[in-house]
mmCIF file of C-alpha atoms and ligand atoms in Angstrom:
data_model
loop_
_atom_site.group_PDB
_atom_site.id
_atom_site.type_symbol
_atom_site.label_atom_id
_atom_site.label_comp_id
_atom_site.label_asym_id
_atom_site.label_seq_id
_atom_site.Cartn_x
_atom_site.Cartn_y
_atom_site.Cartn_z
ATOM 1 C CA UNK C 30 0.000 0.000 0.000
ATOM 2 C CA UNK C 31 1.116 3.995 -0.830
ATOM 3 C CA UNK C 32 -1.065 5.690 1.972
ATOM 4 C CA UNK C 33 -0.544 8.969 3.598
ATOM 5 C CA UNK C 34 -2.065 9.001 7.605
ATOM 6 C CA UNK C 35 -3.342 12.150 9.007
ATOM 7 C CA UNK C 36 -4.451 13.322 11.937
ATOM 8 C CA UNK C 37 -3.391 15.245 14.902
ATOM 9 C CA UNK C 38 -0.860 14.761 17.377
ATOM 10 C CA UNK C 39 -2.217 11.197 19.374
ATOM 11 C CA UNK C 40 -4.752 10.400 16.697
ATOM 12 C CA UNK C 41 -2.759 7.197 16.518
ATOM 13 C CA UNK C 42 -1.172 7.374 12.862
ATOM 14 C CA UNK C 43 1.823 5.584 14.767
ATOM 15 C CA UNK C 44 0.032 3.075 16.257
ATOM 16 C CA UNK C 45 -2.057 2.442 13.394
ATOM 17 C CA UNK C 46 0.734 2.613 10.729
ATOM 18 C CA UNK C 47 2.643 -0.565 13.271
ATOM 19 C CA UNK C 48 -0.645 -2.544 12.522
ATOM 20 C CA UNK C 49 -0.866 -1.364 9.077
ATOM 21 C CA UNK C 50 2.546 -2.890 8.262
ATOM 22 C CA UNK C 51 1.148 -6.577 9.070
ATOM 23 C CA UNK C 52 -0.739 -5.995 6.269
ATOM 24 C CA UNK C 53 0.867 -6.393 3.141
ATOM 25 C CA UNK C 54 4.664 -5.822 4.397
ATOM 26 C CA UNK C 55 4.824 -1.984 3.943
ATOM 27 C CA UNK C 56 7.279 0.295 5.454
ATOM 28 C CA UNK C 57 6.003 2.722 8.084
ATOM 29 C CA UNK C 58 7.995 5.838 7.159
ATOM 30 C CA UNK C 59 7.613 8.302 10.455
ATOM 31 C CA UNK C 60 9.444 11.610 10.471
ATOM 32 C CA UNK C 61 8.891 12.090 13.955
ATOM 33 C CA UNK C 62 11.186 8.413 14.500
ATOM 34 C CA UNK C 63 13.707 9.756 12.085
ATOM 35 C CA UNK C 64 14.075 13.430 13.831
ATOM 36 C CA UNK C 65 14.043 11.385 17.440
ATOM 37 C CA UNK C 66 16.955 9.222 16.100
ATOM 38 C CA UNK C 67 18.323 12.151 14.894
ATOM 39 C CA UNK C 68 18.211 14.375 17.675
ATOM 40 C CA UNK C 69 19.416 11.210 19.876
ATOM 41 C CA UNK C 70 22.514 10.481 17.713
ATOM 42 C CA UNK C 71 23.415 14.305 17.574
ATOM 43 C CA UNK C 72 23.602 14.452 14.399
ATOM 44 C CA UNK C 73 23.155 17.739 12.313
ATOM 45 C CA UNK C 74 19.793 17.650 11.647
ATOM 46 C CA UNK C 75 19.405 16.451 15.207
ATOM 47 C CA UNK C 76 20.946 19.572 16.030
ATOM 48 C CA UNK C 77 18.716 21.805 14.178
ATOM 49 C CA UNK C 78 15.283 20.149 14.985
ATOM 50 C CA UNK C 79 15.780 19.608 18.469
ATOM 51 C CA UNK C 80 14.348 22.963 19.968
ATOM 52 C CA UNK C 81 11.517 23.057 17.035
ATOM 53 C CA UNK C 82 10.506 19.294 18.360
ATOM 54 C CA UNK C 83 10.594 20.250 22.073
ATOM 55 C CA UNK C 84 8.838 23.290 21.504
ATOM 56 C CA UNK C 85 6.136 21.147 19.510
ATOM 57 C CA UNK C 86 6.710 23.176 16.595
ATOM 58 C CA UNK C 87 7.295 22.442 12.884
ATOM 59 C CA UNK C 88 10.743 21.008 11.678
ATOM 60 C CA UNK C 89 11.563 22.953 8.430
ATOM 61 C CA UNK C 90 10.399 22.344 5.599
ATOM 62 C CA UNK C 91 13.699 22.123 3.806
ATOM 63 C CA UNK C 92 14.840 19.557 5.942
ATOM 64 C CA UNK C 93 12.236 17.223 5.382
ATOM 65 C CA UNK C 94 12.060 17.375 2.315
ATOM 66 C CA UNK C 95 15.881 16.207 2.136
ATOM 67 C CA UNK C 96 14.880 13.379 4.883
ATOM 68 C CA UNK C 97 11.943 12.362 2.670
ATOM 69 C CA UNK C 98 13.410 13.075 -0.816
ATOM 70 C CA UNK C 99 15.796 10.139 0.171
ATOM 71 C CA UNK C 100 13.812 7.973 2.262
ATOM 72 C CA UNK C 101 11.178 7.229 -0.386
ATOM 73 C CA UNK C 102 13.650 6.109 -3.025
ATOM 74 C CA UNK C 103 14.957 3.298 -0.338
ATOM 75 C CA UNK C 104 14.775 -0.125 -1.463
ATOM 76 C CA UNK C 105 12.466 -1.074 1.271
ATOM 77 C CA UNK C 106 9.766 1.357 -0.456
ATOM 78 C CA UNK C 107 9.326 -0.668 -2.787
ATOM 79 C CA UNK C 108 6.515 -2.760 -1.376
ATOM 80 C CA UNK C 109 5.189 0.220 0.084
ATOM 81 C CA UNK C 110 5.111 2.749 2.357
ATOM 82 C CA UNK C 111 2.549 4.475 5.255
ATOM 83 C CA UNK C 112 3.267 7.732 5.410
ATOM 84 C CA UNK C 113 3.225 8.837 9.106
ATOM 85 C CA UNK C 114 3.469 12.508 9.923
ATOM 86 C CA UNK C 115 4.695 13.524 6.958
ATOM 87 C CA UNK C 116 3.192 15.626 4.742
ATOM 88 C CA UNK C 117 2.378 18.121 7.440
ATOM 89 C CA UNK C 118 2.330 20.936 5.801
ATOM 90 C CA UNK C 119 0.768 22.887 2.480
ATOM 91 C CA UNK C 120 4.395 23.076 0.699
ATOM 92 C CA UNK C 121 5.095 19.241 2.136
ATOM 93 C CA UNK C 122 2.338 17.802 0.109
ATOM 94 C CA UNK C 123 2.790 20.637 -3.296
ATOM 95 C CA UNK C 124 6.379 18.688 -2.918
ATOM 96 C CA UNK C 125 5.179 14.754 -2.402
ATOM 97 C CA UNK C 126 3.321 15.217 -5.248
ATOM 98 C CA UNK C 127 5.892 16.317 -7.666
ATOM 99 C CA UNK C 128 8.739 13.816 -5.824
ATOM 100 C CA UNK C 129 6.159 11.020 -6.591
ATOM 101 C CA UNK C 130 5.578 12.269 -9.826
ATOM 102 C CA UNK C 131 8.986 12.110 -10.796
ATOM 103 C CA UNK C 132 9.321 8.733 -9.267
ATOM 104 C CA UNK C 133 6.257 7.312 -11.398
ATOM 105 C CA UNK C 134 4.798 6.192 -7.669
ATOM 106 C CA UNK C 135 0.650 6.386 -7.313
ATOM 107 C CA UNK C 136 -0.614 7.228 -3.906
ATOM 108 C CA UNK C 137 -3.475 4.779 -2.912
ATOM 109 C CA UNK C 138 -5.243 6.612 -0.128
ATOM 110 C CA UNK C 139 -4.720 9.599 2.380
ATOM 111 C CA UNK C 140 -6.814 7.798 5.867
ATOM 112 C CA UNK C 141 -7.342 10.743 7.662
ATOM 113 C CA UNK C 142 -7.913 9.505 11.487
ATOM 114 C CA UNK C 143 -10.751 11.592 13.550
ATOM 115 C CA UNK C 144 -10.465 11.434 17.286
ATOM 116 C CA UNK C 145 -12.398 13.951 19.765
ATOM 117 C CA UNK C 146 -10.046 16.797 21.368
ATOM 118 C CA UNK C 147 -10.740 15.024 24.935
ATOM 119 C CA UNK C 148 -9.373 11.627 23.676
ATOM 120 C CA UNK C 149 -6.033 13.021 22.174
ATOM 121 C CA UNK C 150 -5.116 14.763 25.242
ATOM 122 C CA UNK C 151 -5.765 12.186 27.277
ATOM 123 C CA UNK C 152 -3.876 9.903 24.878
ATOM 124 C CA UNK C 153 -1.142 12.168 24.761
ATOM 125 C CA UNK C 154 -0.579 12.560 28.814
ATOM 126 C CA UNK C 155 -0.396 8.394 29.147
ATOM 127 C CA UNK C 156 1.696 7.763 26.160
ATOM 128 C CA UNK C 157 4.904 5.481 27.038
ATOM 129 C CA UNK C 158 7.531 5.288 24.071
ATOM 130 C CA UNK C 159 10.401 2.680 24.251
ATOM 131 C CA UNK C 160 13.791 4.973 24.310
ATOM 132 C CA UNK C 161 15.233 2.487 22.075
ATOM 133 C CA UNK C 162 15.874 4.190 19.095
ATOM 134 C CA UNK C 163 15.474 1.472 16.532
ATOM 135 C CA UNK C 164 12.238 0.010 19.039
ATOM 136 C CA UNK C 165 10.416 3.362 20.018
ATOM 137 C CA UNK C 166 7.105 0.644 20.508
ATOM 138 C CA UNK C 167 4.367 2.983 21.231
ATOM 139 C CA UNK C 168 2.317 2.404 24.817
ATOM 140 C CA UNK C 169 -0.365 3.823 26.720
ATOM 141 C CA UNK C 170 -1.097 3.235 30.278
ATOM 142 C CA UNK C 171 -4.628 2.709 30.315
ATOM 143 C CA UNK C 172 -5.284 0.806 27.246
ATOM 144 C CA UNK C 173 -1.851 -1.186 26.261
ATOM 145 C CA UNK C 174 0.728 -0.814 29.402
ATOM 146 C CA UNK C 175 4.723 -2.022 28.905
ATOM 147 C CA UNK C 176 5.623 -4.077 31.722
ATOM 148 C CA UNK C 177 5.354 -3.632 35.248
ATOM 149 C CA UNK C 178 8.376 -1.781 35.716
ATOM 150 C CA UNK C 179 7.988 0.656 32.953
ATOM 151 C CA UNK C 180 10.276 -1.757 30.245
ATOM 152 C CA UNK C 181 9.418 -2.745 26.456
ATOM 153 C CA UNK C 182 7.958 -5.455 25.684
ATOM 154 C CA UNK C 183 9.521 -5.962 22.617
ATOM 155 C CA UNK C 184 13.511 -5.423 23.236
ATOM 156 C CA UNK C 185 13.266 -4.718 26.986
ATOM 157 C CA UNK C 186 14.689 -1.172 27.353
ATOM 158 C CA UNK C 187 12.856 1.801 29.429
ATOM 159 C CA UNK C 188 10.093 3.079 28.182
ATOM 160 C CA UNK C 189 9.694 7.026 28.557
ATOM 161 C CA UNK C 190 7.718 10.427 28.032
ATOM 162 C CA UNK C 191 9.310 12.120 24.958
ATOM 163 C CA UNK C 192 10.665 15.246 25.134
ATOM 164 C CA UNK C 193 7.512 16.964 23.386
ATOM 165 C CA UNK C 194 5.046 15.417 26.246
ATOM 166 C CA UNK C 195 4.698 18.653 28.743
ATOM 167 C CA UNK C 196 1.429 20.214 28.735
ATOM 168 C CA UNK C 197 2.889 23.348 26.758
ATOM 169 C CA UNK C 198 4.585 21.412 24.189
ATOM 170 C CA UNK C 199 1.144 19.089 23.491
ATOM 171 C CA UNK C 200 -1.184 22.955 23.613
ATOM 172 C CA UNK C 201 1.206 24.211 21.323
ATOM 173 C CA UNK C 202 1.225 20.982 18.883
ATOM 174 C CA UNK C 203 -2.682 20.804 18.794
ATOM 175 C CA UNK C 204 -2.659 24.262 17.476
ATOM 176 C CA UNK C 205 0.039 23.870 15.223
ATOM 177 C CA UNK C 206 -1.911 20.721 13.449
ATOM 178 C CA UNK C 207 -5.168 23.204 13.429
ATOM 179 C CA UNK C 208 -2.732 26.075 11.768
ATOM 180 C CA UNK C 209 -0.776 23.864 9.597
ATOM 181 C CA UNK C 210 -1.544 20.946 9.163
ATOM 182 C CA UNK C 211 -5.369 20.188 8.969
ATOM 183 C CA UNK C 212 -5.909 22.353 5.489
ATOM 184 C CA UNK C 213 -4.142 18.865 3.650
ATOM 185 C CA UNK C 214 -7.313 17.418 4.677
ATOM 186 C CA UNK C 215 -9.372 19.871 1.709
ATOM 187 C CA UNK C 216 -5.772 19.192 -0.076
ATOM 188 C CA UNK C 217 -6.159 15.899 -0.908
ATOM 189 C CA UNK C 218 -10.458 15.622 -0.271
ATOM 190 C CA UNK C 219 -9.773 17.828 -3.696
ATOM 191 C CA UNK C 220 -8.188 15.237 -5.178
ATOM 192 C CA UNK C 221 -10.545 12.893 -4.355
ATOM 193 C CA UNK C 222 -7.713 10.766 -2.037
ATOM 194 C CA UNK C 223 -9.547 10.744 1.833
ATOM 195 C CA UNK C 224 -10.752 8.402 3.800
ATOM 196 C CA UNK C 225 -12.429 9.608 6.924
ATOM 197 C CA UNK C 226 -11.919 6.815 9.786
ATOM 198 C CA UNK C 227 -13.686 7.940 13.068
ATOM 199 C CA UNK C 228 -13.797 4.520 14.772
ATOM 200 C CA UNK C 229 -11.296 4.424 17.998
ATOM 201 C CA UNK C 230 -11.291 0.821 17.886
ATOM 202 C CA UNK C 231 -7.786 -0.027 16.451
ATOM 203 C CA UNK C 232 -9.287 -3.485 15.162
ATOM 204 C CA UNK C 233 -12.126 -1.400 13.231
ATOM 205 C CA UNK C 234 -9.976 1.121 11.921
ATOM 206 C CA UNK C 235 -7.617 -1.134 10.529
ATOM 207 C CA UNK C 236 -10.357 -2.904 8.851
ATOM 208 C CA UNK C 237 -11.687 0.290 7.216
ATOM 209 C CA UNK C 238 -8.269 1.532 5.958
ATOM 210 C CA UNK C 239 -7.727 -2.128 4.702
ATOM 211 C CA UNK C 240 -10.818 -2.968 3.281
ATOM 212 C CA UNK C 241 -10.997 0.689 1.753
ATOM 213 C CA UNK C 242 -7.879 -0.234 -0.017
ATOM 214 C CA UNK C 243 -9.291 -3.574 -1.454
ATOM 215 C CA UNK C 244 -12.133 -1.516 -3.423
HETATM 216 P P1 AP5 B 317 5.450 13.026 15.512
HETATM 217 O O1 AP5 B 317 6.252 11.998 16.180
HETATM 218 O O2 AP5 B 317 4.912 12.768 14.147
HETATM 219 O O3 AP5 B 317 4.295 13.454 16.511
HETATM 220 P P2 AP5 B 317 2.755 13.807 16.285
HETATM 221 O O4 AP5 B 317 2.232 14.019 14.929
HETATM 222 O O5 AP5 B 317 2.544 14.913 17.245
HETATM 223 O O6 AP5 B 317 2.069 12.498 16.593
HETATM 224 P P3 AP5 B 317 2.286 11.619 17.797
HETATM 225 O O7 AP5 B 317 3.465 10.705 17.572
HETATM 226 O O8 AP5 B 317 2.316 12.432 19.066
HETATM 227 O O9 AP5 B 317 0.916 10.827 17.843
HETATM 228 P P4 AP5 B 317 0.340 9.678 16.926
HETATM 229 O O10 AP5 B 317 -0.788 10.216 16.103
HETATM 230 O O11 AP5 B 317 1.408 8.923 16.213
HETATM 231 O O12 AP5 B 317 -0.315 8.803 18.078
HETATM 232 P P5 AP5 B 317 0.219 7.431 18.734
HETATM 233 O O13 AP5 B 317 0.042 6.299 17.796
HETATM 234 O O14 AP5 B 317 1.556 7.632 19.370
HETATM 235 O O15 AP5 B 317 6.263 14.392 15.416
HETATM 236 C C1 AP5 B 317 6.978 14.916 16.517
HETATM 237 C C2 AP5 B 317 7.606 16.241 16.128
HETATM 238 O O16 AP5 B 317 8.546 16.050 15.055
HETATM 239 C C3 AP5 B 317 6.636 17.317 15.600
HETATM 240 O O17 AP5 B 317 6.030 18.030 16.651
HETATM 241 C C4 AP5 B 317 7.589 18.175 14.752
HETATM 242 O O18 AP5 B 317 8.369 19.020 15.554
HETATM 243 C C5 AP5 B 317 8.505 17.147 14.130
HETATM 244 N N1 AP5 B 317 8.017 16.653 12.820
HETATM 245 C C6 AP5 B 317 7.669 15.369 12.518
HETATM 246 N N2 AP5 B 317 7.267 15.284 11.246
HETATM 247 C C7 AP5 B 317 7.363 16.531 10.723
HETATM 248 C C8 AP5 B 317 7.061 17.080 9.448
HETATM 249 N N3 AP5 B 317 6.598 16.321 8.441
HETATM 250 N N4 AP5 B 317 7.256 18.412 9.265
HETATM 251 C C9 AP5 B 317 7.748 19.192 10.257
HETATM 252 N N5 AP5 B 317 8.039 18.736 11.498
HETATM 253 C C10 AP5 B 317 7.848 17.418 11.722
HETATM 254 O O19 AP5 B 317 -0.902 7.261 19.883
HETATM 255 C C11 AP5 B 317 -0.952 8.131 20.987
HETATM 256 C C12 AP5 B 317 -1.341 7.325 22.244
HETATM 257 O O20 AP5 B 317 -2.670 6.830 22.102
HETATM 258 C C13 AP5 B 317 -0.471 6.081 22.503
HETATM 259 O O21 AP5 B 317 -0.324 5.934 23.888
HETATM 260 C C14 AP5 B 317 -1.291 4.911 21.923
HETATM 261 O O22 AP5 B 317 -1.032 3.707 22.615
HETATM 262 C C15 AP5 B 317 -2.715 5.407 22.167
HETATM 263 N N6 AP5 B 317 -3.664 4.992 21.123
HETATM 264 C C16 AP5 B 317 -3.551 5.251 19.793
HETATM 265 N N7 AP5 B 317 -4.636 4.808 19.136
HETATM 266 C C17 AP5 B 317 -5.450 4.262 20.082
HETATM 267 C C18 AP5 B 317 -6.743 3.662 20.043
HETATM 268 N N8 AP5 B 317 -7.427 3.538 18.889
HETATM 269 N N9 AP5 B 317 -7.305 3.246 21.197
HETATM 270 C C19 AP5 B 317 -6.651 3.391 22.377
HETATM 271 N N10 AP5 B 317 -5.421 3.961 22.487
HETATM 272 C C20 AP5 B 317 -4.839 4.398 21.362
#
């Protein structure tokens, strides 16, 4: 599958891209991983996007495109990719389109996920993430706890809060995705690419996107 997830910060696209994978074997491409490994490894663009990220602002534009630009044209994309923060803004998706033009790559479907305000924030406040950079297994402590003493149940490292988890940092973010990064829902409803999935059953919503795609 080519799909693009959108929604705003805690909707799940994470989550929901992890499941997605089992699908069909397609890559979850996140640019919020990439930055964290980034920013964790020190490495340039780690330096630059680290106060944007902990601020719960917007990475530039530039430098996603050069993160993405590459990315895409991975072997691994072959297969196919879910999309998972990224477009996020207006100039983001004007430049997906002509990357994947130039690449000859069709998008399938842009799932755009619809959760209440209440839910995110509440999402967002008992969110676990494994610190292991090449893990970072999402958790939440109500509805799918790591183990009793706060490890990953996958590779066994600590999970933690990130960085952008304060109350100030998630305010900010919410109004950053109303600002920024909602109009690419009209985007690509113009193009006739959305799916609207308001379920907040994980099951259901992977059904939707799935059997969505089999039309
Ligand atoms: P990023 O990592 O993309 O953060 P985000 O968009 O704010 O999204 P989140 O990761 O917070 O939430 P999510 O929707 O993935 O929800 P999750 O599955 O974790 O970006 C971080 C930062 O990097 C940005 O602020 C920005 O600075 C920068 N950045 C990244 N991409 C960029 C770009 N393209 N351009 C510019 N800057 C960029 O779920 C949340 C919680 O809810 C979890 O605990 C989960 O277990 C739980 N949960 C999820 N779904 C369900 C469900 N259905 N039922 C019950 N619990 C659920």
């Amino acid at each position: 599958m080519k799909v693009i997830l959108l929604g705003a910060p805690g909707a799940g696209k994470g989550t929901v891209a992890k499941l997605l994978t089992d699908y069909d074997g397609s890559v979850q491409i996140s640019t919020g991983d990439i930055l964290r490994v980034a920013v964790k490894a020190g490495t340039p663009v780690g330096k630059q996007a680290k106060a944007y990220m902990d601020a719960g602002g917007l990475v530039p534009d530039s430098i996603i495109m050069q993160i993405m630009e590459a990315r895409l044209q991975e072997p691994d994309c072959a297969k196919g990719f879910i999309l998972d923060g990224f477009p996020r803004t207006i100039p983001q998706s004007e430049e997906l389109k002509a990357l994947l033009g130039k690449l000859a790559i069709k998008l399938d479907m842009v799932a755009n996920l619809v959760v209440p305000r209440e839910v995110i924030l509440d999402r967002l406040t008992t969110r676990r993430t494994c610190s292991n950079s090449s893990c970072q297994e999402i958790y939440n402590v109500k509805t799918n706890p790591p183990n009793a003493d706060g490890t990953c149940k996958k590779c066994g490292k600590p999970t933690i809060q990130r960085d952008d988890e304060t109350e100030e940092a998630i305010l900010n973010r919410l109004e950053v995705y109303t600002e920024k990064t909602a109009p690419l829902i009209d985007f690509y409803r113009k193009e006739g690419m959305v799916k609207d999935v308001t379920s907040l059953d994980l099951k259901e919503i992977v059904e939707d996107i799935t059997k969505a795609l089999e039309k």
